[in-house]
């Protein structure tokens, strides 16, 4: 054993050993919300907790294809370290990986001892601290969709949709799920204890939605992050591909990442109830709720950069997609960017439908909460809610329709970036603008098909 464990750590290790666990997978989210990790033998967990695990900071700046993007603090600084320490309060056995437990991690800069500037989890903590200063405790319920694919050597991508069934929206069972993927996945995720409640097919036979319980915002982000990682890992185990890409297929709709948000008052230790509810207020909503809606509307162009963070994200937008591309809100109206579900009392909340499934859960929740807080502090009322079916540009302004425009909107929204932090914002903008540059230099399949034969 490489260090003398504290009594608390010794208890964790004894419990893990009793459960037959000899490896701890220490995991943290990178800038785009994918998991970075190291497997630590149980006997060496004390050293990992005491001294931390060294990772290269430029991992935050690494593209999905493994290229290090030139973001300040990485290549230009000589590829320095970050220090990653297990958060043992998040330990959970992996039901599909015998002998392995997983935990999240806290990430610091060893030169300063402070959280790493790009750490998504710490960014969300900072935003939540600002909310607490104003007596608000955000409560979040995530909803995520994804596509399941099977191998297809004849396809240019090497993958095809797992099921070609049509007309199966809001169904479950074997009609479009011949291998019982959904049922098996629900049971495994239940045993992982991340708050999974239910699941069903979405509009496409290979698209699934699995719902998570609502909780405080940090726990919700942790659980959404672990959910996405688990879904992808379970698919890999079966030789399949689960993707949270915004729009993977031309002839199918995209995958969303909807957030249900309410707030409890943090001023009463026993809980002051849902601060979004007010039976006497307009629409049964409190001033806090209405101001929060106004804040989301005001900062929506900038928020799009976090909610729709890839070049592909904007393929999901457009008429009749049920993906919001106008800045509006409505009462139980799914064609609006912000939907107010019909529940009131303890269920009073709004549903932000802007995000797509590729969004980093920590950044999406941090940006949404920051925009809502700005609305509460400004105290402005939202315009009249949308009536009827939306997507009418005469009634509402358009969101940015591509990633460059969204990044420009984020950079210009100094109120929002002041809360998110200038170091994080600079890193995120540099990383994503490099993504755009790489895409703009790439020759796509569409271009070859369109031009090669005739030109």
CSV table of C-alpha atoms in Angstrom, one decimal:
chain,number,residue,atom,x,y,z
A,1,UNK,CA,0.0,0.0,0.0
A,2,UNK,CA,1.5,3.3,-1.1
A,3,UNK,CA,0.3,5.6,1.6
A,4,UNK,CA,-1.4,5.4,5.0
A,5,UNK,CA,-5.1,5.8,4.5
A,6,UNK,CA,-7.2,8.1,6.6
A,7,UNK,CA,-10.1,6.5,8.6
A,8,UNK,CA,-12.6,7.7,6.1
A,9,UNK,CA,-10.6,6.3,3.1
A,10,UNK,CA,-9.9,3.1,5.0
A,11,UNK,CA,-13.7,2.6,5.4
A,12,UNK,CA,-14.2,3.2,1.6
A,13,UNK,CA,-11.5,0.7,0.8
A,14,UNK,CA,-12.8,-1.9,3.2
A,15,UNK,CA,-16.3,-1.6,1.7
A,16,UNK,CA,-15.0,-1.8,-1.8
A,17,UNK,CA,-12.9,-4.9,-1.0
A,18,UNK,CA,-15.9,-6.6,0.6
A,19,UNK,CA,-17.8,-6.0,-2.6
A,20,UNK,CA,-15.0,-7.7,-4.6
A,21,UNK,CA,-13.8,-4.5,-6.1
A,22,UNK,CA,-10.0,-4.1,-6.7
A,23,UNK,CA,-9.9,-1.2,-9.2
A,24,UNK,CA,-11.2,2.3,-9.0
A,25,UNK,CA,-11.8,4.2,-12.3
A,26,UNK,CA,-11.2,7.9,-11.6
A,27,UNK,CA,-13.0,10.0,-14.1
A,28,UNK,CA,-13.5,13.7,-15.0
A,29,UNK,CA,-15.1,15.6,-17.9
A,30,UNK,CA,-13.0,17.3,-20.5
A,31,UNK,CA,-14.0,20.5,-22.2
A,32,UNK,CA,-16.5,18.9,-24.6
A,33,UNK,CA,-17.9,16.6,-21.9
A,34,UNK,CA,-16.3,13.3,-22.8
A,35,UNK,CA,-14.8,11.3,-20.0
A,36,UNK,CA,-11.0,11.2,-19.3
A,37,UNK,CA,-10.0,8.5,-16.7
A,38,UNK,CA,-7.4,6.3,-15.1
A,39,UNK,CA,-7.8,2.9,-13.5
A,40,UNK,CA,-6.2,2.8,-10.1
A,41,UNK,CA,-5.6,-0.5,-8.2
A,42,UNK,CA,-7.3,-0.4,-4.9
A,43,UNK,CA,-4.1,-0.7,-2.9
A,44,UNK,CA,-2.8,2.5,-4.6
A,45,UNK,CA,-6.0,4.6,-4.0
A,46,UNK,CA,-4.5,6.3,-0.9
A,47,UNK,CA,-1.6,7.7,-3.0
A,48,UNK,CA,-4.1,8.9,-5.6
A,49,UNK,CA,-6.1,10.7,-3.0
A,50,UNK,CA,-3.1,12.1,-1.2
A,51,UNK,CA,-0.8,13.2,-4.1
A,52,UNK,CA,-3.3,13.2,-6.9
A,53,UNK,CA,-3.0,11.7,-10.4
A,54,UNK,CA,-1.0,13.8,-13.0
A,55,UNK,CA,-2.7,14.4,-16.3
A,56,UNK,CA,-1.5,16.7,-19.1
A,57,UNK,CA,-3.6,19.9,-19.0
A,58,UNK,CA,-3.8,19.9,-22.8
A,59,UNK,CA,-6.1,16.9,-22.5
A,60,UNK,CA,-8.8,19.6,-22.1
A,61,UNK,CA,-7.7,21.0,-25.4
A,62,UNK,CA,-7.6,17.7,-27.4
A,63,UNK,CA,-10.0,17.2,-30.3
A,64,UNK,CA,-12.1,14.1,-30.6
A,65,UNK,CA,-9.6,12.8,-33.2
A,66,UNK,CA,-6.7,13.2,-30.7
A,67,UNK,CA,-5.1,16.5,-32.0
A,68,UNK,CA,-3.9,19.0,-29.4
A,69,UNK,CA,-5.6,22.3,-30.1
A,70,UNK,CA,-3.4,25.4,-29.5
A,71,UNK,CA,-5.3,26.8,-26.5
A,72,UNK,CA,-3.5,29.1,-24.0
A,73,UNK,CA,-2.1,27.1,-21.1
A,74,UNK,CA,-1.4,24.0,-23.1
A,75,UNK,CA,1.1,23.8,-26.0
A,76,UNK,CA,2.3,27.3,-25.4
A,77,UNK,CA,3.1,26.6,-21.8
A,78,UNK,CA,5.0,23.4,-22.5
A,79,UNK,CA,2.2,21.0,-21.8
A,80,UNK,CA,2.0,21.3,-18.0
A,81,UNK,CA,0.2,19.0,-15.6
A,82,UNK,CA,-3.2,19.2,-13.8
A,83,UNK,CA,-3.7,17.2,-10.6
A,84,UNK,CA,-6.7,14.9,-10.4
A,85,UNK,CA,-7.9,13.6,-7.0
A,86,UNK,CA,-10.7,11.1,-6.5
A,87,UNK,CA,-14.0,12.4,-5.1
A,88,UNK,CA,-14.8,9.4,-3.0
A,89,UNK,CA,-18.3,10.6,-2.2
A,90,UNK,CA,-19.2,9.7,-5.8
A,91,UNK,CA,-17.9,6.1,-5.7
A,92,UNK,CA,-20.3,3.6,-7.4
A,93,UNK,CA,-19.7,0.0,-8.6
A,94,UNK,CA,-20.0,-0.5,-12.4
A,95,UNK,CA,-22.7,-3.2,-12.8
A,96,UNK,CA,-21.3,-4.3,-16.2
A,97,UNK,CA,-17.6,-4.3,-15.2
A,98,UNK,CA,-17.0,-6.8,-12.4
A,99,UNK,CA,-14.4,-5.7,-9.8
A,100,UNK,CA,-14.5,-2.0,-10.9
A,101,UNK,CA,-16.0,1.0,-9.2
A,102,UNK,CA,-16.0,4.5,-10.7
A,103,UNK,CA,-15.8,7.9,-9.1
A,104,UNK,CA,-15.6,11.4,-10.3
A,105,UNK,CA,-12.6,13.6,-9.6
A,106,UNK,CA,-11.6,17.1,-8.5
A,107,UNK,CA,-9.1,18.8,-10.8
A,108,UNK,CA,-6.6,21.5,-9.7
A,109,UNK,CA,-3.7,23.4,-11.1
A,110,UNK,CA,-0.6,22.2,-9.1
A,111,UNK,CA,1.0,25.6,-9.6
A,112,UNK,CA,-1.8,27.5,-7.9
A,113,UNK,CA,-3.7,24.9,-6.0
A,114,UNK,CA,-6.9,26.3,-7.5
A,115,UNK,CA,-9.4,24.5,-9.8
A,116,UNK,CA,-8.2,24.1,-13.3
A,117,UNK,CA,-9.6,27.0,-15.5
A,118,UNK,CA,-11.2,24.6,-18.0
A,119,UNK,CA,-12.7,22.3,-15.4
A,120,UNK,CA,-16.4,22.0,-16.3
A,121,UNK,CA,-17.4,20.7,-12.9
A,122,UNK,CA,-15.8,23.6,-11.1
A,123,UNK,CA,-17.3,26.1,-13.5
A,124,UNK,CA,-20.7,24.9,-12.5
A,125,UNK,CA,-19.8,25.1,-8.9
A,126,UNK,CA,-18.8,28.7,-9.4
A,127,UNK,CA,-22.1,29.6,-11.0
A,128,UNK,CA,-24.0,27.8,-8.2
A,129,UNK,CA,-22.1,29.8,-5.6
A,130,UNK,CA,-23.3,32.9,-7.2
A,131,UNK,CA,-26.9,31.7,-7.1
A,132,UNK,CA,-26.5,30.8,-3.4
A,133,UNK,CA,-25.4,34.4,-2.7
A,134,UNK,CA,-28.9,35.4,-3.9
A,135,UNK,CA,-30.7,32.7,-2.0
A,136,UNK,CA,-31.4,30.4,-4.9
A,137,UNK,CA,-30.7,26.7,-5.2
A,138,UNK,CA,-31.3,25.5,-8.8
A,139,UNK,CA,-33.0,22.1,-9.3
A,140,UNK,CA,-32.5,20.4,-12.6
A,141,UNK,CA,-34.0,17.4,-14.4
A,142,UNK,CA,-32.1,16.2,-17.5
A,143,UNK,CA,-33.7,14.5,-20.5
A,144,UNK,CA,-31.3,13.1,-23.1
A,145,UNK,CA,-31.8,11.3,-26.5
A,146,UNK,CA,-29.3,9.2,-28.4
A,147,UNK,CA,-29.1,7.0,-31.5
A,148,UNK,CA,-28.0,3.4,-31.4
A,149,UNK,CA,-26.0,2.1,-34.4
A,150,UNK,CA,-24.9,-1.4,-35.6
A,151,UNK,CA,-21.8,-2.2,-37.5
A,152,UNK,CA,-22.1,-2.0,-41.3
A,153,UNK,CA,-18.9,-2.5,-43.4
A,154,UNK,CA,-20.8,-1.4,-46.5
A,155,UNK,CA,-21.5,2.0,-45.1
A,156,UNK,CA,-19.0,4.8,-45.6
A,157,UNK,CA,-19.1,5.5,-41.9
A,158,UNK,CA,-19.0,1.8,-41.0
A,159,UNK,CA,-22.3,2.1,-39.1
A,160,UNK,CA,-26.0,1.9,-39.8
A,161,UNK,CA,-29.0,2.5,-37.6
A,162,UNK,CA,-29.7,-0.3,-35.2
A,163,UNK,CA,-33.4,-0.5,-36.3
A,164,UNK,CA,-35.2,0.7,-39.4
A,165,UNK,CA,-38.6,0.6,-37.9
A,166,UNK,CA,-40.8,3.6,-38.4
A,167,UNK,CA,-43.8,5.0,-36.5
A,168,UNK,CA,-42.5,3.8,-33.1
A,169,UNK,CA,-42.4,7.2,-31.3
A,170,UNK,CA,-43.1,6.8,-27.6
A,171,UNK,CA,-43.1,3.0,-27.6
A,172,UNK,CA,-41.1,0.3,-25.8
A,173,UNK,CA,-40.6,-3.4,-26.3
A,174,UNK,CA,-39.5,-5.5,-29.3
A,175,UNK,CA,-41.4,-3.6,-32.0
A,176,UNK,CA,-38.3,-1.6,-32.8
A,177,UNK,CA,-35.8,-3.0,-30.3
A,178,UNK,CA,-35.3,-6.7,-31.3
A,179,UNK,CA,-32.3,-7.0,-29.0
A,180,UNK,CA,-34.0,-5.5,-26.0
A,181,UNK,CA,-31.4,-2.8,-25.7
A,182,UNK,CA,-33.6,-0.4,-23.8
A,183,UNK,CA,-34.8,-2.8,-21.2
A,184,UNK,CA,-31.3,-4.2,-20.5
A,185,UNK,CA,-29.8,-0.7,-20.3
A,186,UNK,CA,-32.4,0.6,-17.9
A,187,UNK,CA,-31.7,-2.2,-15.5
A,188,UNK,CA,-27.9,-1.8,-15.6
A,189,UNK,CA,-28.2,2.0,-15.1
A,190,UNK,CA,-30.7,1.5,-12.2
A,191,UNK,CA,-28.0,-0.6,-10.5
A,192,UNK,CA,-25.5,2.2,-11.1
A,193,UNK,CA,-27.7,4.5,-9.0
A,194,UNK,CA,-27.6,7.6,-11.1
A,195,UNK,CA,-31.3,8.4,-10.9
A,196,UNK,CA,-32.6,6.7,-14.1
A,197,UNK,CA,-36.4,6.5,-14.1
A,198,UNK,CA,-37.8,5.4,-17.5
A,199,UNK,CA,-37.1,5.2,-21.2
A,200,UNK,CA,-38.7,4.8,-24.6
A,201,UNK,CA,-38.2,5.1,-28.3
A,202,UNK,CA,-38.2,8.5,-29.9
A,203,UNK,CA,-39.3,9.4,-33.4
A,204,UNK,CA,-36.7,7.2,-35.1
A,205,UNK,CA,-36.6,3.4,-34.5
A,206,UNK,CA,-33.0,3.7,-33.4
A,207,UNK,CA,-33.4,6.7,-31.2
A,208,UNK,CA,-34.0,6.4,-27.5
A,209,UNK,CA,-34.7,8.7,-24.7
A,210,UNK,CA,-34.0,7.9,-21.1
A,211,UNK,CA,-35.1,10.2,-18.2
A,212,UNK,CA,-33.3,11.0,-15.0
A,213,UNK,CA,-34.7,12.3,-11.8
A,214,UNK,CA,-34.4,15.9,-10.8
A,215,UNK,CA,-31.9,17.0,-8.2
A,216,UNK,CA,-29.6,19.9,-7.2
A,217,UNK,CA,-27.8,21.2,-10.3
A,218,UNK,CA,-24.4,19.7,-9.6
A,219,UNK,CA,-25.7,16.3,-8.9
A,220,UNK,CA,-27.8,16.5,-12.1
A,221,UNK,CA,-24.8,17.4,-14.2
A,222,UNK,CA,-22.7,14.6,-12.5
A,223,UNK,CA,-25.5,12.1,-13.3
A,224,UNK,CA,-26.0,13.3,-16.9
A,225,UNK,CA,-22.2,13.1,-17.5
A,226,UNK,CA,-22.1,9.5,-16.1
A,227,UNK,CA,-25.2,8.6,-18.0
A,228,UNK,CA,-23.7,9.5,-21.3
A,229,UNK,CA,-20.5,7.8,-20.5
A,230,UNK,CA,-22.3,4.6,-19.4
A,231,UNK,CA,-24.6,4.5,-22.5
A,232,UNK,CA,-21.6,4.7,-24.8
A,233,UNK,CA,-19.6,2.1,-22.8
A,234,UNK,CA,-22.6,-0.4,-22.8
A,235,UNK,CA,-23.0,-0.1,-26.5
A,236,UNK,CA,-19.3,-0.7,-27.1
A,237,UNK,CA,-19.5,-3.8,-25.0
A,238,UNK,CA,-22.0,-5.2,-27.4
A,239,UNK,CA,-20.2,-4.1,-30.6
A,240,UNK,CA,-22.6,-1.2,-31.2
A,241,UNK,CA,-22.2,2.5,-31.2
A,242,UNK,CA,-24.3,4.9,-29.1
A,243,UNK,CA,-24.0,8.5,-30.2
A,244,UNK,CA,-25.2,11.7,-28.7
A,245,UNK,CA,-24.2,13.6,-31.8
A,246,UNK,CA,-26.8,16.3,-32.5
A,247,UNK,CA,-27.9,15.0,-35.9
A,248,UNK,CA,-26.2,11.8,-37.2
A,249,UNK,CA,-28.5,11.1,-40.1
A,250,UNK,CA,-29.8,13.3,-42.9
A,251,UNK,CA,-33.2,11.6,-43.0
A,252,UNK,CA,-33.9,11.6,-39.3
A,253,UNK,CA,-34.4,14.3,-36.6
A,254,UNK,CA,-31.8,15.2,-34.1
A,255,UNK,CA,-31.2,14.3,-30.5
A,256,UNK,CA,-32.0,16.8,-27.8
A,257,UNK,CA,-30.8,17.5,-24.3
A,258,UNK,CA,-33.7,19.2,-22.5
A,259,UNK,CA,-33.3,20.7,-19.1
A,260,UNK,CA,-36.1,21.1,-16.6
A,261,UNK,CA,-35.2,23.9,-14.2
A,262,UNK,CA,-36.7,25.2,-11.0
A,263,UNK,CA,-35.3,26.8,-7.9
A,264,UNK,CA,-35.7,26.2,-4.2
A,265,UNK,CA,-35.0,29.0,-1.8
A,266,UNK,CA,-31.7,28.4,0.1
A,267,UNK,CA,-32.6,30.8,2.9
A,268,UNK,CA,-34.6,28.2,4.9
A,269,UNK,CA,-32.6,25.2,6.2
A,270,UNK,CA,-35.8,23.1,6.1
A,271,UNK,CA,-36.6,24.3,2.5
A,272,UNK,CA,-38.8,27.1,1.6
A,273,UNK,CA,-40.4,25.3,-1.3
A,274,UNK,CA,-40.4,25.9,-5.0
A,275,UNK,CA,-39.5,29.5,-5.6
A,276,UNK,CA,-40.9,29.3,-9.2
A,277,UNK,CA,-44.5,28.7,-7.9
A,278,UNK,CA,-47.0,31.5,-7.2
A,279,UNK,CA,-50.7,30.8,-7.6
A,280,UNK,CA,-51.4,34.5,-7.5
A,281,UNK,CA,-48.8,35.4,-10.1
A,282,UNK,CA,-49.3,35.6,-13.9
A,283,UNK,CA,-49.5,32.1,-15.4
A,284,UNK,CA,-49.2,30.7,-11.8
A,285,UNK,CA,-45.5,31.6,-11.9
A,286,UNK,CA,-43.5,33.7,-9.4
A,287,UNK,CA,-41.6,36.8,-10.3
A,288,UNK,CA,-38.4,34.8,-9.8
A,289,UNK,CA,-39.6,32.3,-12.5
A,290,UNK,CA,-40.7,35.0,-14.9
A,291,UNK,CA,-37.5,36.9,-14.5
A,292,UNK,CA,-35.5,33.7,-15.0
A,293,UNK,CA,-37.4,33.0,-18.3
A,294,UNK,CA,-36.6,36.6,-19.4
A,295,UNK,CA,-32.9,36.0,-18.6
A,296,UNK,CA,-32.8,32.9,-20.7
A,297,UNK,CA,-34.5,34.7,-23.6
A,298,UNK,CA,-32.1,37.7,-23.3
A,299,UNK,CA,-29.0,35.5,-23.3
A,300,UNK,CA,-30.2,32.8,-25.7
A,301,UNK,CA,-27.8,33.7,-28.6
A,302,UNK,CA,-24.8,33.3,-26.3
A,303,UNK,CA,-26.2,30.2,-24.6
A,304,UNK,CA,-26.5,28.5,-27.9
A,305,UNK,CA,-22.7,28.2,-28.1
A,306,UNK,CA,-22.9,26.0,-24.9
A,307,UNK,CA,-26.2,24.2,-25.7
A,308,UNK,CA,-25.4,23.6,-29.4
A,309,UNK,CA,-21.6,23.3,-29.3
A,310,UNK,CA,-20.6,21.6,-32.6
A,311,UNK,CA,-20.7,22.3,-36.3
A,312,UNK,CA,-23.2,19.5,-36.6
A,313,UNK,CA,-25.5,20.9,-33.9
A,314,UNK,CA,-27.0,23.4,-36.4
A,315,UNK,CA,-28.1,20.7,-38.8
A,316,UNK,CA,-30.7,19.9,-36.2
A,317,UNK,CA,-32.4,23.3,-36.6
A,318,UNK,CA,-35.0,24.2,-39.1
A,319,UNK,CA,-38.8,24.3,-39.7
A,320,UNK,CA,-40.8,21.3,-38.6
A,321,UNK,CA,-37.9,19.8,-36.7
A,322,UNK,CA,-39.3,20.3,-33.2
A,323,UNK,CA,-35.9,21.7,-32.4
A,324,UNK,CA,-36.1,25.4,-31.3
A,325,UNK,CA,-34.5,27.9,-33.6
A,326,UNK,CA,-36.4,30.9,-32.5
A,327,UNK,CA,-36.1,32.7,-29.2
A,328,UNK,CA,-39.5,32.3,-27.6
A,329,UNK,CA,-41.4,30.8,-24.7
A,330,UNK,CA,-44.8,29.2,-24.3
A,331,UNK,CA,-47.2,27.6,-21.8
A,332,UNK,CA,-47.1,23.8,-22.4
A,333,UNK,CA,-46.0,24.5,-26.0
A,334,UNK,CA,-43.4,22.1,-27.4
A,335,UNK,CA,-42.7,24.4,-30.4
A,336,UNK,CA,-41.2,27.1,-28.1
A,337,UNK,CA,-37.6,27.3,-27.0
A,338,UNK,CA,-38.8,27.5,-23.4
A,339,UNK,CA,-41.8,25.4,-22.4
A,340,UNK,CA,-43.6,25.9,-19.2
A,341,UNK,CA,-45.1,22.4,-18.3
A,342,UNK,CA,-48.6,22.5,-16.8
A,343,UNK,CA,-47.7,21.4,-13.2
A,344,UNK,CA,-47.6,24.1,-10.5
A,345,UNK,CA,-46.9,23.9,-6.8
A,346,UNK,CA,-43.8,21.8,-6.2
A,347,UNK,CA,-43.7,20.9,-9.9
A,348,UNK,CA,-43.5,24.5,-11.2
A,349,UNK,CA,-40.6,24.7,-13.6
A,350,UNK,CA,-39.5,25.5,-17.1
A,351,UNK,CA,-38.1,23.2,-19.8
A,352,UNK,CA,-35.3,24.6,-21.9
A,353,UNK,CA,-35.5,22.7,-25.2
A,354,UNK,CA,-32.6,24.5,-26.8
A,355,UNK,CA,-29.8,22.0,-26.0
A,356,UNK,CA,-28.8,19.1,-28.2
A,357,UNK,CA,-27.4,15.8,-26.9
A,358,UNK,CA,-23.8,16.7,-27.8
A,359,UNK,CA,-23.7,19.4,-25.1
A,360,UNK,CA,-21.4,19.1,-22.1
A,361,UNK,CA,-23.9,18.7,-19.2
A,362,UNK,CA,-21.8,20.9,-16.9
A,363,UNK,CA,-21.5,23.7,-19.4
A,364,UNK,CA,-25.2,23.5,-20.5
A,365,UNK,CA,-26.4,23.6,-16.9
A,366,UNK,CA,-23.9,26.3,-15.9
A,367,UNK,CA,-24.8,28.6,-18.8
A,368,UNK,CA,-28.6,28.1,-18.3
A,369,UNK,CA,-28.4,28.8,-14.6
A,370,UNK,CA,-26.2,31.8,-15.2
A,371,UNK,CA,-28.6,33.3,-17.7
A,372,UNK,CA,-31.5,32.6,-15.4
A,373,UNK,CA,-29.7,34.3,-12.5
A,374,UNK,CA,-29.0,37.4,-14.7
A,375,UNK,CA,-32.7,37.6,-15.4
A,376,UNK,CA,-33.6,37.4,-11.8
A,377,UNK,CA,-31.1,40.1,-11.0
A,378,UNK,CA,-32.3,42.4,-13.8
A,379,UNK,CA,-35.9,41.8,-12.9
A,380,UNK,CA,-37.4,42.2,-16.3
A,381,UNK,CA,-40.6,40.5,-17.5
A,382,UNK,CA,-40.7,38.2,-20.5
A,383,UNK,CA,-42.8,39.1,-23.5
A,384,UNK,CA,-46.2,37.5,-24.0
A,385,UNK,CA,-45.9,33.7,-24.4
A,386,UNK,CA,-46.2,32.0,-27.8
A,387,UNK,CA,-49.7,30.9,-28.7
A,388,UNK,CA,-50.2,28.1,-31.2
A,389,UNK,CA,-47.5,26.4,-33.3
A,390,UNK,CA,-44.3,28.4,-33.4
A,391,UNK,CA,-41.5,28.8,-35.9
A,392,UNK,CA,-42.8,32.1,-37.2
A,393,UNK,CA,-40.0,34.6,-37.7
A,394,UNK,CA,-42.5,37.4,-37.6
A,395,UNK,CA,-43.1,36.6,-34.0
A,396,UNK,CA,-39.7,35.9,-32.5
A,397,UNK,CA,-36.0,36.5,-33.3
A,398,UNK,CA,-33.8,33.7,-34.6
A,399,UNK,CA,-31.1,32.0,-32.7
A,400,UNK,CA,-27.7,31.8,-34.3
A,401,UNK,CA,-27.9,29.3,-37.1
A,402,UNK,CA,-24.3,28.2,-37.2
A,403,UNK,CA,-21.5,27.7,-34.7
A,404,UNK,CA,-19.4,30.7,-35.7
A,405,UNK,CA,-22.4,33.0,-35.1
A,406,UNK,CA,-23.1,31.4,-31.7
A,407,UNK,CA,-19.5,31.8,-30.6
A,408,UNK,CA,-19.5,35.4,-31.6
A,409,UNK,CA,-22.7,35.9,-29.6
A,410,UNK,CA,-21.0,34.2,-26.5
A,411,UNK,CA,-18.0,36.4,-26.8
A,412,UNK,CA,-20.1,39.6,-27.1
A,413,UNK,CA,-22.3,38.7,-24.1
A,414,UNK,CA,-20.0,40.1,-21.4
A,415,UNK,CA,-22.7,39.8,-18.7
A,416,UNK,CA,-22.8,36.0,-19.2
A,417,UNK,CA,-19.1,35.5,-19.7
A,418,UNK,CA,-18.3,37.5,-16.5
A,419,UNK,CA,-20.2,34.8,-14.6
A,420,UNK,CA,-18.7,31.9,-16.5
A,421,UNK,CA,-15.2,33.4,-16.1
A,422,UNK,CA,-12.8,35.0,-18.7
A,423,UNK,CA,-10.3,32.1,-18.6
A,424,UNK,CA,-12.9,29.5,-19.3
A,425,UNK,CA,-14.5,31.6,-22.0
A,426,UNK,CA,-11.2,32.2,-23.8
A,427,UNK,CA,-10.3,28.5,-23.7
A,428,UNK,CA,-13.7,27.5,-25.0
A,429,UNK,CA,-13.8,30.0,-27.8
A,430,UNK,CA,-10.2,29.1,-28.9
A,431,UNK,CA,-11.0,25.4,-28.9
A,432,UNK,CA,-14.3,25.8,-30.8
A,433,UNK,CA,-13.0,28.2,-33.4
A,434,UNK,CA,-10.2,25.8,-34.1
A,435,UNK,CA,-12.9,23.1,-34.7
A,436,UNK,CA,-14.6,25.5,-37.2
A,437,UNK,CA,-11.3,26.1,-39.0
A,438,UNK,CA,-10.6,22.3,-39.3
A,439,UNK,CA,-14.1,21.7,-40.7
A,440,UNK,CA,-13.9,24.5,-43.2
A,441,UNK,CA,-10.8,22.9,-44.7
A,442,UNK,CA,-12.3,19.5,-44.9
A,443,UNK,CA,-13.8,18.1,-48.2
A,444,UNK,CA,-17.1,16.5,-47.3
A,445,UNK,CA,-18.9,13.5,-48.9
A,446,UNK,CA,-21.6,15.9,-50.1
A,447,UNK,CA,-19.1,18.0,-52.1
A,448,UNK,CA,-17.7,15.0,-53.8
A,449,UNK,CA,-21.1,13.7,-54.7
A,450,UNK,CA,-22.4,17.1,-55.9
A,451,UNK,CA,-19.4,18.1,-58.0
A,452,UNK,CA,-16.9,15.4,-58.9
A,453,UNK,CA,-18.7,13.7,-61.8
A,454,UNK,CA,-20.0,16.8,-63.5
A,455,UNK,CA,-17.3,19.4,-63.0
